[in-house]
C-alpha atoms as a PDB file:
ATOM      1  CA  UNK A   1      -2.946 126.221 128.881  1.00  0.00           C
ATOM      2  CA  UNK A   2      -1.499 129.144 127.168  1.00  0.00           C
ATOM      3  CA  UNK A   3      -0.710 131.279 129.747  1.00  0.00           C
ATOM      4  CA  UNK A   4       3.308 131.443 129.221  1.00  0.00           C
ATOM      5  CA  UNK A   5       2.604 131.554 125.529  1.00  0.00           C
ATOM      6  CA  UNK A   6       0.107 134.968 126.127  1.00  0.00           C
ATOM      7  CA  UNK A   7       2.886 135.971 128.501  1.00  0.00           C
ATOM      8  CA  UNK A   8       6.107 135.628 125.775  1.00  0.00           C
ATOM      9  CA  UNK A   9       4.345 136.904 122.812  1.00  0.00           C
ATOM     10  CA  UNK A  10       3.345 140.078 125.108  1.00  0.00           C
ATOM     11  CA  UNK A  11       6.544 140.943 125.978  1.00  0.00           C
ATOM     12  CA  UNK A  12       7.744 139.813 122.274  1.00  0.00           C
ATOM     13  CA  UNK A  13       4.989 142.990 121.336  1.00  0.00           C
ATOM     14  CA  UNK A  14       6.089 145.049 123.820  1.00  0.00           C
ATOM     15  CA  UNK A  15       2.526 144.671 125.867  1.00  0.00           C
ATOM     16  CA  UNK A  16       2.604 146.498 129.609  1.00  0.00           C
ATOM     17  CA  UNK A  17      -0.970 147.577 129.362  1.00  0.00           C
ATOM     18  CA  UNK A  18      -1.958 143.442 129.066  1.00  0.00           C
ATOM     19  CA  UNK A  19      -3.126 142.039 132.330  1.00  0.00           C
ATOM     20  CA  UNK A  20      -3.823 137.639 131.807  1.00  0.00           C
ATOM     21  CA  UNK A  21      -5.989 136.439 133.755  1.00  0.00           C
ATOM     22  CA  UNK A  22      -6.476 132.436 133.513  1.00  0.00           C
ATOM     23  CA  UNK A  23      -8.696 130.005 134.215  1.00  0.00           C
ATOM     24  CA  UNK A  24      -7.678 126.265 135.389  1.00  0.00           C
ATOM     25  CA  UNK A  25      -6.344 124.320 132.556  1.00  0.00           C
ATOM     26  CA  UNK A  26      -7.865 121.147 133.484  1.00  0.00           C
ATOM     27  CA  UNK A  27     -11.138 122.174 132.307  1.00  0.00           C
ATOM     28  CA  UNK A  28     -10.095 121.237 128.855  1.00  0.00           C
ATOM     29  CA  UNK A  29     -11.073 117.991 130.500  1.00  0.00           C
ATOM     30  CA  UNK A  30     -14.487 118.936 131.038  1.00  0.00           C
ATOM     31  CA  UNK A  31     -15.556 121.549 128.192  1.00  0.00           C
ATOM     32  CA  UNK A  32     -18.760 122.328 129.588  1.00  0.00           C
ATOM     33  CA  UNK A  33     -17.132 124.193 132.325  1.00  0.00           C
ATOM     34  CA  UNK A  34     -15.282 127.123 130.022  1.00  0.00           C
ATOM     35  CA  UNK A  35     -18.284 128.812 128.732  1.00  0.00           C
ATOM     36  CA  UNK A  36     -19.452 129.500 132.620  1.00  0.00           C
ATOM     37  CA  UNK A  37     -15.891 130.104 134.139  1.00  0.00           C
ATOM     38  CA  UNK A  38     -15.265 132.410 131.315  1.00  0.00           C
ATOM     39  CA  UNK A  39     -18.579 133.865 131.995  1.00  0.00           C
ATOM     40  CA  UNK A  40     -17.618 134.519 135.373  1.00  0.00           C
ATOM     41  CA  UNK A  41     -14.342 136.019 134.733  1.00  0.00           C
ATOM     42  CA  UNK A  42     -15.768 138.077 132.415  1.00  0.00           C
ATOM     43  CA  UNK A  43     -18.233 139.349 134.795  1.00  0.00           C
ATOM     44  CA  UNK A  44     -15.006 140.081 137.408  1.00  0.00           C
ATOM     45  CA  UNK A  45     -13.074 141.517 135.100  1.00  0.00           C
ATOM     46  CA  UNK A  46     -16.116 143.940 134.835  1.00  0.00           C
ATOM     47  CA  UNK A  47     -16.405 144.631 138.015  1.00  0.00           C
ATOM     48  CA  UNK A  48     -12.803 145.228 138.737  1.00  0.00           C
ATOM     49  CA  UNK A  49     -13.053 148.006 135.949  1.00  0.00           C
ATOM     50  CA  UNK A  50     -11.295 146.188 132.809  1.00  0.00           C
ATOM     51  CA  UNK A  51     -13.466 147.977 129.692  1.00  0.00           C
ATOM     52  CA  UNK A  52     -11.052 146.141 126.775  1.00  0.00           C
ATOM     53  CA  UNK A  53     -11.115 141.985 127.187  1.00  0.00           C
ATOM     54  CA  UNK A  54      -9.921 139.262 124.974  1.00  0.00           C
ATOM     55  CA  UNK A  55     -10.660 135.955 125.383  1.00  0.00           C
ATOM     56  CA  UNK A  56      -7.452 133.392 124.890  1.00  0.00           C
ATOM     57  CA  UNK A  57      -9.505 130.657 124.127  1.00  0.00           C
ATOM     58  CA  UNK A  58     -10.241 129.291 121.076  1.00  0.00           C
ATOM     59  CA  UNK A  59     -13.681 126.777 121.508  1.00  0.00           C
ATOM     60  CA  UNK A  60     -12.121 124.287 122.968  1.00  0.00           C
ATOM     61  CA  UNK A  61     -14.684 121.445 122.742  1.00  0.00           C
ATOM     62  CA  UNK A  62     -17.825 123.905 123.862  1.00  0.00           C
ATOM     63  CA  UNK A  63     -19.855 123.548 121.147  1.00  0.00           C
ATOM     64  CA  UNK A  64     -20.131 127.233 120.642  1.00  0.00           C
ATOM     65  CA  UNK A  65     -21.130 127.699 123.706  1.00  0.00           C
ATOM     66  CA  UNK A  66     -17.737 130.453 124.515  1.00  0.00           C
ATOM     67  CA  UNK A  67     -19.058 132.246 121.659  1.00  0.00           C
ATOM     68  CA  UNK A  68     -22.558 132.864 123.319  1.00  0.00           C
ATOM     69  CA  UNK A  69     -20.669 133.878 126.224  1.00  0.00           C
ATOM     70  CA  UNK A  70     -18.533 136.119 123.944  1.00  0.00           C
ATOM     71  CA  UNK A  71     -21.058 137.960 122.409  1.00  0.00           C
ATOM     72  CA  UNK A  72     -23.562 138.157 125.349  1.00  0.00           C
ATOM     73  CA  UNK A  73     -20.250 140.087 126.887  1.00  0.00           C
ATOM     74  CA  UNK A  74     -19.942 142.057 123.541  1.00  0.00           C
ATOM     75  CA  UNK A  75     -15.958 140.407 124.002  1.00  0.00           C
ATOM     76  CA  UNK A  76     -14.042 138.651 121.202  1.00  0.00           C
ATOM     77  CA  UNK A  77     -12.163 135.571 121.349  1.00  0.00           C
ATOM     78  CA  UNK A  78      -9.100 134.139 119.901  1.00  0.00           C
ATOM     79  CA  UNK A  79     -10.207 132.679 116.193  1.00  0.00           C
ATOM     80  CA  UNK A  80     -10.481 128.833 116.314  1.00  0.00           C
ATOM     81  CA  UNK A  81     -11.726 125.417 117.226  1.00  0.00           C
ATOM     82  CA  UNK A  82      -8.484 124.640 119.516  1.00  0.00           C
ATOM     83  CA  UNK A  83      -4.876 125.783 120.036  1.00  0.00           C
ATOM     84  CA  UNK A  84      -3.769 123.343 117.589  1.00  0.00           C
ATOM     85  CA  UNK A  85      -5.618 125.217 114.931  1.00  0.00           C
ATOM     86  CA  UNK A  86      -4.615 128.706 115.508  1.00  0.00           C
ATOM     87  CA  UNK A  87      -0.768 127.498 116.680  1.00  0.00           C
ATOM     88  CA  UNK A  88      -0.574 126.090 113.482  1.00  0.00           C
ATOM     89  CA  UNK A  89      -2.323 128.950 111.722  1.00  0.00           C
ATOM     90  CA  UNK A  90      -5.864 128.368 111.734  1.00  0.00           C
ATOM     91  CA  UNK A  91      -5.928 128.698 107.647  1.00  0.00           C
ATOM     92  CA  UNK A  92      -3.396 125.659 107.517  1.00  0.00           C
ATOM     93  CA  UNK A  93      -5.391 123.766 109.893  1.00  0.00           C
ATOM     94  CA  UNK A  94      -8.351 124.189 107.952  1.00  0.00           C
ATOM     95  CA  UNK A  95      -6.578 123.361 104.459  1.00  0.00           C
ATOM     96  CA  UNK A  96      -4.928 120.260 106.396  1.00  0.00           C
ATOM     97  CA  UNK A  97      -8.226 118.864 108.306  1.00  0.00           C
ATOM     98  CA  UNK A  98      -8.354 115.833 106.525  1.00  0.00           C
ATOM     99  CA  UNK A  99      -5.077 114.831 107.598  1.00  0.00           C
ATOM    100  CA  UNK A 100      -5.683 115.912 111.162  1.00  0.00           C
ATOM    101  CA  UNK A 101      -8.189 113.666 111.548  1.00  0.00           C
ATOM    102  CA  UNK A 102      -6.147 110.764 113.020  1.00  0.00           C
ATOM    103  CA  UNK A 103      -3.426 113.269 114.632  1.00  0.00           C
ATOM    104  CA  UNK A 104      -3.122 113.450 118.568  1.00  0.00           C
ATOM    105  CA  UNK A 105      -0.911 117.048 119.193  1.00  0.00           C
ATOM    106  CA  UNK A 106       1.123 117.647 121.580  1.00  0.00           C
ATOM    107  CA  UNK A 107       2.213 121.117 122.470  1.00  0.00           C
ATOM    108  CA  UNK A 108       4.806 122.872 124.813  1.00  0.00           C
ATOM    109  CA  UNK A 109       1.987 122.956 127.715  1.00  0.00           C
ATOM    110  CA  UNK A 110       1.558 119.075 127.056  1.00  0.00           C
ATOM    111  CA  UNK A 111       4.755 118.162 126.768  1.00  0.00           C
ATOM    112  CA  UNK A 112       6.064 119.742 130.090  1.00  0.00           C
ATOM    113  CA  UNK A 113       2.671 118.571 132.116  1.00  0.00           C
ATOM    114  CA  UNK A 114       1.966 115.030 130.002  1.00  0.00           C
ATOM    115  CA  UNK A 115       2.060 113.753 133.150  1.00  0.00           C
ATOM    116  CA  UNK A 116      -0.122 115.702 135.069  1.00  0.00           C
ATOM    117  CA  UNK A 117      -2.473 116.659 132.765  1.00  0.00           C
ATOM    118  CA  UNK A 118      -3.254 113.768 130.127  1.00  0.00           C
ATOM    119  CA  UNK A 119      -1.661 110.415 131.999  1.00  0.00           C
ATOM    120  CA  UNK A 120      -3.209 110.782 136.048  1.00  0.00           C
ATOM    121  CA  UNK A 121      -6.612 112.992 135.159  1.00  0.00           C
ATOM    122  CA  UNK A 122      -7.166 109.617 132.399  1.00  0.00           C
ATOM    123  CA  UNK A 123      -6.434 107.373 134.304  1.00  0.00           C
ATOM    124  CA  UNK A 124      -3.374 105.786 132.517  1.00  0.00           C
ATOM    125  CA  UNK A 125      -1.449 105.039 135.442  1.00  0.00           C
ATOM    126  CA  UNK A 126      -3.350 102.571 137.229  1.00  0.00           C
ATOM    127  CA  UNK A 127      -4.716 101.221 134.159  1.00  0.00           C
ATOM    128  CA  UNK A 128      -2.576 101.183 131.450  1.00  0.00           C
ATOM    129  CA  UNK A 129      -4.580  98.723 129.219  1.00  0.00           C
ATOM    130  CA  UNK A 130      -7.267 102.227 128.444  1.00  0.00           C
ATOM    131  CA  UNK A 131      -4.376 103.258 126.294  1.00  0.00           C
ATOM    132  CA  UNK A 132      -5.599 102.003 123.228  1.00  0.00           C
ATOM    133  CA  UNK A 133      -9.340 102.812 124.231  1.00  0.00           C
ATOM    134  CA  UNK A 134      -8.360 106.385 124.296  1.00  0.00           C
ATOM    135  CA  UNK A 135      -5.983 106.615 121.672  1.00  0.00           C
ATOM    136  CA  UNK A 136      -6.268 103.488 118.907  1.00  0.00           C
ATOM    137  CA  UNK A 137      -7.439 105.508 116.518  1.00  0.00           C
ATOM    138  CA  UNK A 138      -5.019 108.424 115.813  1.00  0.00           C
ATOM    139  CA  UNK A 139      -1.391 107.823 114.258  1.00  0.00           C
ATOM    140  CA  UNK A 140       0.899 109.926 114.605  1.00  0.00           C
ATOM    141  CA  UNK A 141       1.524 112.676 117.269  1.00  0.00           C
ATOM    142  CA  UNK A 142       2.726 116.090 115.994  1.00  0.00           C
ATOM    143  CA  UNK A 143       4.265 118.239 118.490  1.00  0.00           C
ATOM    144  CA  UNK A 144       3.430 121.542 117.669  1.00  0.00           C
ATOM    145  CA  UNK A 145       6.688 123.325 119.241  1.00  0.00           C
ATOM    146  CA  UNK A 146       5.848 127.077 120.114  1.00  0.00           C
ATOM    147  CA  UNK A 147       9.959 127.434 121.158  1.00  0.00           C
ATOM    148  CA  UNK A 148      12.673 125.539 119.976  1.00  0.00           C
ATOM    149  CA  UNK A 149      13.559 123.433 123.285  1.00  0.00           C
ATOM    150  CA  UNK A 150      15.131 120.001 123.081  1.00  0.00           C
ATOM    151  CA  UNK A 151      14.428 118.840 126.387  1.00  0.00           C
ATOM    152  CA  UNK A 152      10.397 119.532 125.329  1.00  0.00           C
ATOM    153  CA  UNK A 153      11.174 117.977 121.953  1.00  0.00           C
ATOM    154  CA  UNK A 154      12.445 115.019 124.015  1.00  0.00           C
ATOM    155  CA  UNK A 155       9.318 115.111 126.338  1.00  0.00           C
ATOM    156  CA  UNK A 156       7.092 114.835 123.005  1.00  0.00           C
ATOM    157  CA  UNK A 157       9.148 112.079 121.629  1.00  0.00           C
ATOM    158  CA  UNK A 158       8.352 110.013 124.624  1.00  0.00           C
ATOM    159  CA  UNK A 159       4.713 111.728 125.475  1.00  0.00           C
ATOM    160  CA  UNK A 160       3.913 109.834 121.771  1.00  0.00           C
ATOM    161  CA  UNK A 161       5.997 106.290 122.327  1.00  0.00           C
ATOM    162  CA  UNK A 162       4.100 105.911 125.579  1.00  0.00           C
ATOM    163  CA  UNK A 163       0.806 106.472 123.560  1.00  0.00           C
ATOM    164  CA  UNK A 164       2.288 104.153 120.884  1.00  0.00           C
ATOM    165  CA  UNK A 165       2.245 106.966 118.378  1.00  0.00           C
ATOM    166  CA  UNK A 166       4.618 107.897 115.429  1.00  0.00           C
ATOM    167  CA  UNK A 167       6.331 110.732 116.310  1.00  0.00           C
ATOM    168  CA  UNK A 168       6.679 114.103 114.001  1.00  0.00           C
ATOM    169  CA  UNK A 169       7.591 117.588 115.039  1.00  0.00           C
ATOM    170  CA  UNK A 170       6.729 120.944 113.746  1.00  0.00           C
ATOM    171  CA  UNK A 171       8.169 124.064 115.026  1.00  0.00           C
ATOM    172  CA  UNK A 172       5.046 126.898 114.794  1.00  0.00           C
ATOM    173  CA  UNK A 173       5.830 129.000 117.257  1.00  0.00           C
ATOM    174  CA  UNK A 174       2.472 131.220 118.241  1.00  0.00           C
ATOM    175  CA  UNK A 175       0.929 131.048 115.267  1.00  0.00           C
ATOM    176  CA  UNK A 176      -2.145 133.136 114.999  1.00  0.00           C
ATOM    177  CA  UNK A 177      -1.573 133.884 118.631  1.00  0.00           C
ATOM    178  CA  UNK A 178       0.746 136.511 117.758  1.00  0.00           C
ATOM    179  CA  UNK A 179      -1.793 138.502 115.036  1.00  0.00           C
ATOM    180  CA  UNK A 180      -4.735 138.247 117.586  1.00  0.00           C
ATOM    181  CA  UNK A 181      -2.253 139.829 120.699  1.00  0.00           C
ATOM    182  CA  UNK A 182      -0.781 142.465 118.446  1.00  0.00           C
ATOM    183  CA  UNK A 183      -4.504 143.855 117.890  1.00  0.00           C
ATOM    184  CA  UNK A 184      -4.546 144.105 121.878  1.00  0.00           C
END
């Protein structure tokens, strides 16, 4: 899910000794999956002779169950519950939590694969009426914007009408995404 954003703050840093490796973004669907695909990949990555490895996800849902992974590896991980946190700055986040509470984000992955990735895996297509099952209780949806696009800021907008959410925008950019890549 943040495989363009690795790839633009890389070349923002001047990276040519980074090599991103991903996993498949739809198993934000299904947390319990990261810990052992990460696992895995950490295990090729081993065996294909990579010594230095960062992990680009944040926990994500696995209950700390990356982090076992992590340390059983002896590899670090971005800091943070989710890439909302450490887009945002994960110190923000933390300072704003209460607030966040009823606040469905939407960032530039989201908005260009809404789609794809939320609408069809949910559901939402053939059965419209689960929209307020899955999504009553937040208010607003804040797109956090890593670039300054308009035809993503436009995708937001309507990503949050068709949830029935109030729509607010922040421009973040990478956020703590930059600071962990720089130490790469």
């Amino acid at each position: 899910m943040i495989a363009r954003e690795v790839l633009a703050v890389n070349a923002q840093l001047g990276h040519a000794h980074v090599d991103l490796k991903c996993i498949d973004a739809n198993f934000h669907h299904h947390p319990e999956r990261i810990a052992p695909a990460v696992d895995r990949a950490i295990r090729k990555a081993r065996e294909d002779g990579f010594e230095h490895i960062f992990i680009g996800y944040a926990d994500c849902g696995t209950g700390g169950e990356l982090d076992k992974v992590c340390a059983a590896h002896g590899v670090a991980r971005i800091d943070g519950p989710h890439c909302f946190s450490f887009y945002l700055g994960n110190a923000t986040f933390e300072a704003a939590q209460d607030e966040m509470m009823t606040t469905f984000f939407i960032t530039d992955f989201l908005a260009r694969h809404f789609e794809a990735f939320l609408i069809k895996p949910l559901g939402l297509d053939r059965f419209p009426e689960l929209r307020d099952t899955y999504f009553g209780h937040y208010q607003r949806a804040l797109y956090i914007a890593q670039t300054d696009d308009p035809e993503l800021d436009r995708k937001a907008r309507d990503a949050a009408a068709r949830l029935g959410l109030r729509y607010e925008r922040q421009l973040t950019g990478y956020g703590d995404l930059t600071q962990a890549l720089a130490r790469l």
